[in-house]
C-alpha cells in the first residue's frame, strides 16, 4: 500500500460507525436529533479549561478529529466560496468521528480521573481544535463538538493561514493533522507532530485507558542509529550499537510527549493507582533485544522515563502486535509501518522525521526502528 500523506487509507473491512447519526458528508443527520440530550447536558456545569502554561496541550486538526472527506472534495473541485456556502448550508449536520476521535475521547477520560484525584490541579490535557477554515465554519464545528459531547473550548480558525505560530503560543505538546507539510513545519519548530489518516477499518479501543505506542528510532530517539544502517548496512549497525550501548541516544521529536505522559502517570501512582493507571505506554520497535535493545532501554532509564511495555520485534511486522495492543495512537517514522498498522485496524500516525524520509524501506532486515 502506497499513500500520499493526505490520502484516505483504503483497507478491506469498513470502519464500524461510532455515531450512526453523524455525517461524513453522505448522510443527512441533523443536530436536532440530539436536542433533548444536549438540553439536559446544558444544565450540567462543565469544567474550566486549564491555563495553557499548566496543561498538556494537544492541538488536533478538524480533518483528523472528524470525517470531512466530502467537504474537502467540494473545496478542491468548486473552490473556497462554494465550500463556505456548503458548510453554512449544512451547519446543523454534525461530522462523523475521524481517526483522532478515540484518542481525544481517551484524553478526556484521563482528565475525568485526574479531576477526581486532584480537584484543584490544572495539570490536565487541554485540547485545541485547529483548522484552516474561515470562522463561518465554526458554527458547524461547535455543533459537532456539542453533539459528540466533547469538551473542547479552544479553537484556532486560521482562514487558510499556517497555524504553526499559534501552536507555539499555545505551548503545544502534540499536533495532529492531515496536512503532512504542516506537520513537517511543526517538527522543524520543535513541536511534536504527526500526520494522521482515515482508515476504513478500525478496531475498538479502550474507553477507560489511554494507550499510546511509540516507535524508537527517529520518534523517541534521534535517527543516529538509522543513519548507520542506511549508510553501512546491518552488520555495521549492530557493531555500532554494541560499541555505544553505554552512550545515550539523543532525543527524537516525540520524547517530550512521552515525558508529559509520564508526568501525568506519576500523579496516578502517587495516589496508589499504578496498577489501574488510565495511561499506558508502549515501545514497539523493530530493534533486536539482544543486539540493539540495551542502548534503547538504558537511554529511557537515564531520561527517567518508564515505558509500561516494550516490544523488540527484530524486524517482524508491527501490525499484529498493534492489533493486540489496540492503541489510541501509534507513532512511527516509516510509512510502511503506518500502513501495516492500518491494515490491522490500528490507529497509527506518521512522524516525517529523519533519514528514513529520504530512503525507501529495505525489507527483510531487523535493524533499528
Short mmCIF file of C-alpha atoms in Angstrom, two decimals:
data_model
loop_
_atom_site.label_atom_id
_atom_site.label_comp_id
_atom_site.label_asym_id
_atom_site.label_seq_id
_atom_site.Cartn_x
_atom_site.Cartn_y
_atom_site.Cartn_z
CA UNK A 1 0.00 0.00 0.00
CA UNK A 2 1.46 3.35 -1.04
CA UNK A 3 -0.11 6.53 0.25
CA UNK A 4 0.10 10.23 -0.18
CA UNK A 5 0.21 11.80 3.32
CA UNK A 6 -3.27 13.34 3.00
CA UNK A 7 -4.84 10.45 1.12
CA UNK A 8 -7.53 8.29 2.70
CA UNK A 9 -6.28 4.82 3.60
CA UNK A 10 -8.14 2.01 1.86
CA UNK A 11 -8.40 -1.36 3.61
CA UNK A 12 -10.82 -4.23 3.26
CA UNK A 13 -13.23 -4.01 6.17
CA UNK A 14 -15.48 -0.97 6.66
CA UNK A 15 -14.99 1.04 9.84
CA UNK A 16 -17.78 0.49 12.34
CA UNK A 17 -19.82 3.61 12.82
CA UNK A 18 -19.08 5.18 16.18
CA UNK A 19 -22.01 7.54 15.78
CA UNK A 20 -24.51 6.36 13.14
CA UNK A 21 -26.39 9.64 13.02
CA UNK A 22 -23.35 11.80 12.40
CA UNK A 23 -22.43 12.85 8.89
CA UNK A 24 -19.28 12.04 6.96
CA UNK A 25 -20.63 14.06 4.08
CA UNK A 26 -23.06 11.41 2.83
CA UNK A 27 -25.80 11.22 5.45
CA UNK A 28 -28.39 13.86 6.34
CA UNK A 29 -28.22 13.61 10.14
CA UNK A 30 -29.38 16.67 11.96
CA UNK A 31 -28.22 18.39 15.09
CA UNK A 32 -31.85 18.36 16.15
CA UNK A 33 -31.65 14.56 16.63
CA UNK A 34 -29.77 15.10 19.88
CA UNK A 35 -31.59 18.23 21.04
CA UNK A 36 -33.11 16.62 24.11
CA UNK A 37 -29.79 15.13 25.18
CA UNK A 38 -27.96 18.43 24.98
CA UNK A 39 -30.70 20.35 26.72
CA UNK A 40 -30.03 18.08 29.71
CA UNK A 41 -26.28 18.49 29.33
CA UNK A 42 -26.60 22.27 29.38
CA UNK A 43 -27.79 22.04 32.96
CA UNK A 44 -24.56 20.29 33.98
CA UNK A 45 -21.68 22.59 34.82
CA UNK A 46 -18.71 21.99 32.56
CA UNK A 47 -15.18 22.00 33.99
CA UNK A 48 -12.95 25.02 33.44
CA UNK A 49 -10.18 24.90 30.87
CA UNK A 50 -6.69 24.87 32.39
CA UNK A 51 -4.21 27.65 31.66
CA UNK A 52 -2.06 26.70 28.64
CA UNK A 53 1.16 27.02 30.62
CA UNK A 54 -0.06 24.41 33.12
CA UNK A 55 -1.74 21.99 30.71
CA UNK A 56 -0.63 19.28 28.31
CA UNK A 57 -1.86 20.91 25.12
CA UNK A 58 -2.97 18.65 22.26
CA UNK A 59 -3.71 20.51 19.02
CA UNK A 60 -5.90 18.49 16.65
CA UNK A 61 -6.95 19.49 13.16
CA UNK A 62 -10.63 19.28 12.27
CA UNK A 63 -9.76 16.96 9.36
CA UNK A 64 -8.46 14.25 11.70
CA UNK A 65 -10.87 14.77 14.58
CA UNK A 66 -13.84 14.49 12.21
CA UNK A 67 -14.56 12.99 8.80
CA UNK A 68 -14.64 15.79 6.25
CA UNK A 69 -13.90 13.97 3.00
CA UNK A 70 -16.94 15.25 1.12
CA UNK A 71 -16.36 18.83 2.24
CA UNK A 72 -12.73 18.57 1.15
CA UNK A 73 -13.85 17.44 -2.31
CA UNK A 74 -16.20 20.43 -2.55
CA UNK A 75 -13.28 22.72 -1.76
CA UNK A 76 -10.92 21.02 -4.23
CA UNK A 77 -13.44 20.83 -7.08
CA UNK A 78 -15.52 24.00 -6.64
CA UNK A 79 -13.34 26.44 -4.72
CA UNK A 80 -13.47 28.33 -1.46
CA UNK A 81 -16.72 30.27 -1.97
CA UNK A 82 -18.78 27.19 -2.79
CA UNK A 83 -17.09 25.36 0.06
CA UNK A 84 -18.07 28.05 2.60
CA UNK A 85 -21.62 28.12 1.22
CA UNK A 86 -21.85 24.34 1.56
CA UNK A 87 -20.63 24.41 5.16
CA UNK A 88 -23.16 27.07 6.17
CA UNK A 89 -25.99 25.19 4.47
CA UNK A 90 -25.06 22.01 6.38
CA UNK A 91 -24.07 23.54 9.69
CA UNK A 92 -26.75 21.60 11.58
CA UNK A 93 -25.35 18.28 10.37
CA UNK A 94 -22.60 17.06 12.72
CA UNK A 95 -19.49 15.45 11.27
CA UNK A 96 -18.81 11.79 11.96
CA UNK A 97 -15.77 10.85 14.10
CA UNK A 98 -12.38 10.82 12.41
CA UNK A 99 -9.17 8.91 13.24
CA UNK A 100 -8.19 11.19 16.16
CA UNK A 101 -11.64 10.99 17.78
CA UNK A 102 -10.97 7.92 20.01
CA UNK A 103 -7.68 9.48 21.12
CA UNK A 104 -9.41 12.72 22.15
CA UNK A 105 -12.15 10.81 23.99
CA UNK A 106 -9.45 8.88 25.87
CA UNK A 107 -7.72 12.15 26.82
CA UNK A 108 -11.00 13.37 28.28
CA UNK A 109 -11.42 10.13 30.23
CA UNK A 110 -7.98 10.66 31.78
CA UNK A 111 -8.93 14.24 32.66
CA UNK A 112 -12.03 13.00 34.48
CA UNK A 113 -9.89 10.70 36.63
CA UNK A 114 -7.37 13.47 37.31
CA UNK A 115 -10.11 15.87 38.40
CA UNK A 116 -11.41 13.26 40.83
CA UNK A 117 -7.98 12.84 42.42
CA UNK A 118 -6.71 16.43 42.11
CA UNK A 119 -9.75 18.76 42.01
CA UNK A 120 -7.68 21.96 42.02
CA UNK A 121 -4.91 20.91 39.65
CA UNK A 122 -4.56 22.30 36.12
CA UNK A 123 -2.16 19.56 35.03
CA UNK A 124 -4.66 18.20 32.54
CA UNK A 125 -4.93 17.55 28.82
CA UNK A 126 -6.18 20.66 27.03
CA UNK A 127 -7.46 20.06 23.51
CA UNK A 128 -7.25 22.82 20.91
CA UNK A 129 -9.15 22.41 17.64
CA UNK A 130 -7.02 23.75 14.80
CA UNK A 131 -8.48 24.38 11.36
CA UNK A 132 -7.61 26.33 8.22
CA UNK A 133 -11.31 27.09 7.94
CA UNK A 134 -12.90 30.51 7.86
CA UNK A 135 -14.78 31.48 11.02
CA UNK A 136 -18.09 30.87 9.18
CA UNK A 137 -17.44 27.14 9.52
CA UNK A 138 -17.08 27.47 13.29
CA UNK A 139 -20.80 27.03 13.90
CA UNK A 140 -20.81 23.57 12.32
CA UNK A 141 -17.71 22.59 14.30
CA UNK A 142 -19.23 23.80 17.57
CA UNK A 143 -22.46 21.95 16.81
CA UNK A 144 -20.46 18.80 16.11
CA UNK A 145 -18.42 19.09 19.30
CA UNK A 146 -21.58 19.51 21.35
CA UNK A 147 -23.28 16.64 19.51
CA UNK A 148 -20.46 14.27 20.44
CA UNK A 149 -20.25 15.67 23.98
CA UNK A 150 -16.61 16.71 23.66
CA UNK A 151 -15.03 19.27 25.96
CA UNK A 152 -13.13 21.49 23.52
CA UNK A 153 -13.25 25.17 24.37
CA UNK A 154 -10.20 26.43 22.46
CA UNK A 155 -10.43 26.94 18.70
CA UNK A 156 -7.85 28.19 16.23
CA UNK A 157 -9.50 29.00 12.87
CA UNK A 158 -6.81 30.49 10.64
CA UNK A 159 -8.73 31.22 7.43
CA UNK A 160 -6.10 29.49 5.29
CA UNK A 161 -3.01 30.75 7.13
CA UNK A 162 -0.44 28.48 8.74
CA UNK A 163 -1.30 27.59 12.34
CA UNK A 164 2.29 26.92 13.43
CA UNK A 165 2.85 30.29 15.12
CA UNK A 166 -0.34 29.80 17.13
CA UNK A 167 0.75 26.31 18.16
CA UNK A 168 3.86 27.80 19.75
CA UNK A 169 1.75 30.39 21.57
CA UNK A 170 -0.47 27.61 22.94
CA UNK A 171 2.62 25.78 24.33
CA UNK A 172 1.55 22.81 22.21
CA UNK A 173 2.84 19.40 23.32
CA UNK A 174 1.46 17.48 20.33
CA UNK A 175 -0.02 18.47 16.97
CA UNK A 176 -2.05 16.01 14.88
CA UNK A 177 -3.03 16.93 11.33
CA UNK A 178 -3.88 15.52 7.91
CA UNK A 179 -1.51 18.06 6.31
CA UNK A 180 1.92 16.42 6.08
CA UNK A 181 3.60 19.68 5.10
CA UNK A 182 2.33 21.50 8.19
CA UNK A 183 3.38 18.54 10.34
CA UNK A 184 6.92 18.83 8.95
CA UNK A 185 6.83 22.57 9.60
CA UNK A 186 5.82 21.95 13.21
CA UNK A 187 8.62 19.43 13.70
CA UNK A 188 11.15 21.94 12.40
CA UNK A 189 9.87 24.37 15.05
CA UNK A 190 10.42 21.76 17.77
CA UNK A 191 6.74 20.83 18.18
CA UNK A 192 5.93 17.12 18.45
CA UNK A 193 3.69 16.38 15.47
CA UNK A 194 2.37 13.56 13.30
CA UNK A 195 0.19 13.04 10.25
CA UNK A 196 -2.98 11.00 10.70
CA UNK A 197 -5.03 9.11 8.12
CA UNK A 198 -8.59 7.89 7.73
CA UNK A 199 -8.69 4.10 7.76
CA UNK A 200 -11.88 2.28 6.77
CA UNK A 201 -11.05 -0.49 9.21
CA UNK A 202 -10.68 0.46 12.87
CA UNK A 203 -10.52 -1.86 15.86
CA UNK A 204 -12.29 -0.99 19.09
CA UNK A 205 -10.16 0.72 21.71
CA UNK A 206 -10.45 1.13 25.47
CA UNK A 207 -12.83 3.78 26.78
CA UNK A 208 -11.15 3.91 30.19
CA UNK A 209 -7.41 3.67 29.50
CA UNK A 210 -5.38 5.86 27.14
CA UNK A 211 -2.91 3.68 25.23
CA UNK A 212 -0.09 5.35 23.34
CA UNK A 213 2.54 3.38 21.42
CA UNK A 214 5.83 4.72 20.09
CA UNK A 215 8.45 3.56 17.64
CA UNK A 216 12.01 4.08 18.87
CA UNK A 217 14.49 5.49 16.37
CA UNK A 218 13.52 8.84 14.79
CA UNK A 219 10.46 9.02 17.06
CA UNK A 220 11.51 8.84 20.72
CA UNK A 221 15.22 8.78 19.83
CA UNK A 222 17.22 10.54 17.15
CA UNK A 223 17.87 8.88 13.78
CA UNK A 224 21.60 8.39 14.56
CA UNK A 225 21.45 4.59 14.51
CA UNK A 226 19.18 4.51 11.49
CA UNK A 227 21.75 6.59 9.60
CA UNK A 228 24.42 3.99 10.35
CA UNK A 229 22.20 1.25 8.98
CA UNK A 230 21.27 3.17 5.84
CA UNK A 231 24.89 4.06 5.10
CA UNK A 232 26.74 0.88 6.11
CA UNK A 233 24.24 -1.96 6.48
CA UNK A 234 23.00 -4.26 9.21
CA UNK A 235 26.33 -5.64 10.48
CA UNK A 236 27.75 -2.16 11.00
CA UNK A 237 24.54 -1.14 12.74
CA UNK A 238 24.86 -3.97 15.26
CA UNK A 239 28.55 -3.19 15.76
CA UNK A 240 27.76 0.50 16.31
CA UNK A 241 25.11 -0.31 18.92
CA UNK A 242 27.37 -2.69 20.83
CA UNK A 243 30.20 -0.17 20.90
CA UNK A 244 27.88 2.63 22.05
CA UNK A 245 25.48 0.80 24.37
CA UNK A 246 26.58 2.96 27.30
CA UNK A 247 26.28 6.22 25.36
CA UNK A 248 22.79 7.67 25.43
CA UNK A 249 20.83 8.15 22.24
CA UNK A 250 19.90 11.75 21.51
CA UNK A 251 16.24 12.71 21.82
CA UNK A 252 13.76 12.41 18.97
CA UNK A 253 10.71 14.56 18.16
CA UNK A 254 8.24 12.67 20.40
CA UNK A 255 10.41 12.40 23.54
CA UNK A 256 8.74 15.46 25.07
CA UNK A 257 5.27 14.00 24.63
CA UNK A 258 6.31 10.77 26.36
CA UNK A 259 7.72 12.91 29.18
CA UNK A 260 4.41 14.67 29.82
CA UNK A 261 2.55 11.35 29.70
CA UNK A 262 4.98 10.02 32.30
CA UNK A 263 4.45 13.08 34.47
CA UNK A 264 0.70 12.50 34.49
CA UNK A 265 1.17 8.79 35.14
CA UNK A 266 3.16 9.62 38.29
CA UNK A 267 0.22 11.65 39.61
CA UNK A 268 -1.85 8.46 39.50
CA UNK A 269 0.96 6.41 41.04
CA UNK A 270 1.14 8.91 43.92
CA UNK A 271 -2.49 8.10 44.74
CA UNK A 272 -1.96 4.34 44.65
CA UNK A 273 -3.16 3.78 41.05
CA UNK A 274 -0.11 2.27 39.39
CA UNK A 275 -1.85 -1.00 38.55
CA UNK A 276 -5.03 0.65 37.27
CA UNK A 277 -3.45 3.77 35.78
CA UNK A 278 -5.61 5.18 32.95
CA UNK A 279 -2.49 5.92 30.86
CA UNK A 280 -0.38 3.10 29.41
CA UNK A 281 2.65 3.48 27.14
CA UNK A 282 4.33 1.06 24.75
CA UNK A 283 7.62 0.90 22.88
CA UNK A 284 7.14 -1.05 19.64
CA UNK A 285 10.44 -1.27 17.80
CA UNK A 286 11.99 -3.44 15.11
CA UNK A 287 15.24 -3.40 17.06
CA UNK A 288 16.50 -6.76 18.30
CA UNK A 289 16.52 -7.06 22.08
CA UNK A 290 19.90 -8.77 22.49
CA UNK A 291 21.85 -6.96 19.78
CA UNK A 292 20.49 -3.42 19.94
CA UNK A 293 17.83 -3.19 22.66
CA UNK A 294 20.11 -2.43 25.62
CA UNK A 295 21.01 1.04 24.39
CA UNK A 296 17.36 2.00 23.91
CA UNK A 297 16.39 0.81 27.40
CA UNK A 298 19.39 2.47 29.05
CA UNK A 299 18.53 5.74 27.32
CA UNK A 300 14.94 5.67 28.56
CA UNK A 301 16.09 4.83 32.09
CA UNK A 302 18.63 7.67 32.07
CA UNK A 303 15.92 10.07 30.94
CA UNK A 304 13.82 8.96 33.91
CA UNK A 305 11.08 7.65 31.62
CA UNK A 306 9.15 4.47 32.32
CA UNK A 307 7.67 2.51 29.44
CA UNK A 308 4.90 0.17 30.58
CA UNK A 309 5.60 -2.36 27.84
CA UNK A 310 8.49 -2.79 25.41
CA UNK A 311 8.27 -4.99 22.32
CA UNK A 312 11.50 -5.72 20.43
CA UNK A 313 10.34 -7.35 17.22
CA UNK A 314 13.69 -7.99 15.47
CA UNK A 315 12.25 -6.98 12.12
CA UNK A 316 8.91 -8.79 12.45
CA UNK A 317 5.79 -6.91 11.28
CA UNK A 318 4.38 -4.46 13.81
CA UNK A 319 0.75 -4.67 12.69
CA UNK A 320 -0.17 -7.90 14.54
CA UNK A 321 1.33 -6.59 17.80
CA UNK A 322 -0.52 -3.29 17.44
CA UNK A 323 -3.74 -5.17 16.79
CA UNK A 324 -3.31 -6.78 20.22
CA UNK A 325 -2.29 -3.55 21.97
CA UNK A 326 -5.20 -1.60 20.46
CA UNK A 327 -3.55 1.80 20.91
CA UNK A 328 -5.45 5.05 20.58
CA UNK A 329 -2.45 6.18 18.56
CA UNK A 330 0.85 4.68 17.40
CA UNK A 331 3.70 6.90 16.19
CA UNK A 332 6.19 5.70 13.54
CA UNK A 333 8.53 7.50 11.15
CA UNK A 334 8.14 4.97 8.33
CA UNK A 335 5.00 4.85 6.24
CA UNK A 336 5.13 1.11 5.62
CA UNK A 337 4.73 0.55 9.38
CA UNK A 338 1.84 3.03 9.47
CA UNK A 339 0.23 1.21 6.54
CA UNK A 340 0.81 -2.16 8.20
CA UNK A 341 -0.90 -0.92 11.34
CA UNK A 342 -3.85 0.39 9.32
CA UNK A 343 -4.28 -2.96 7.60
CA UNK A 344 -4.83 -4.49 11.05
CA UNK A 345 -7.24 -1.72 12.04
CA UNK A 346 -4.84 0.00 14.45
CA UNK A 347 -4.71 3.80 14.60
CA UNK A 348 -1.27 4.99 13.50
CA UNK A 349 0.31 8.36 12.75
CA UNK A 350 3.34 9.19 10.63
CA UNK A 351 6.22 11.25 12.06
CA UNK A 352 8.03 12.60 8.96
CA UNK A 353 11.42 12.92 10.60
CA UNK A 354 14.91 11.57 10.00
CA UNK A 355 16.91 9.76 7.35
CA UNK A 356 14.15 7.25 6.58
CA UNK A 357 12.24 10.00 4.76
CA UNK A 358 14.96 10.01 2.09
CA UNK A 359 15.31 6.29 1.52
CA UNK A 360 12.76 3.55 0.75
CA UNK A 361 12.30 0.73 3.22
CA UNK A 362 14.65 -2.24 2.81
CA UNK A 363 12.64 -5.34 3.67
CA UNK A 364 13.80 -8.49 5.45
CA UNK A 365 16.00 -6.72 7.98
CA UNK A 366 15.97 -6.45 11.74
CA UNK A 367 17.79 -3.18 12.05
CA UNK A 368 16.75 -0.26 14.22
CA UNK A 369 13.32 1.24 14.34
#
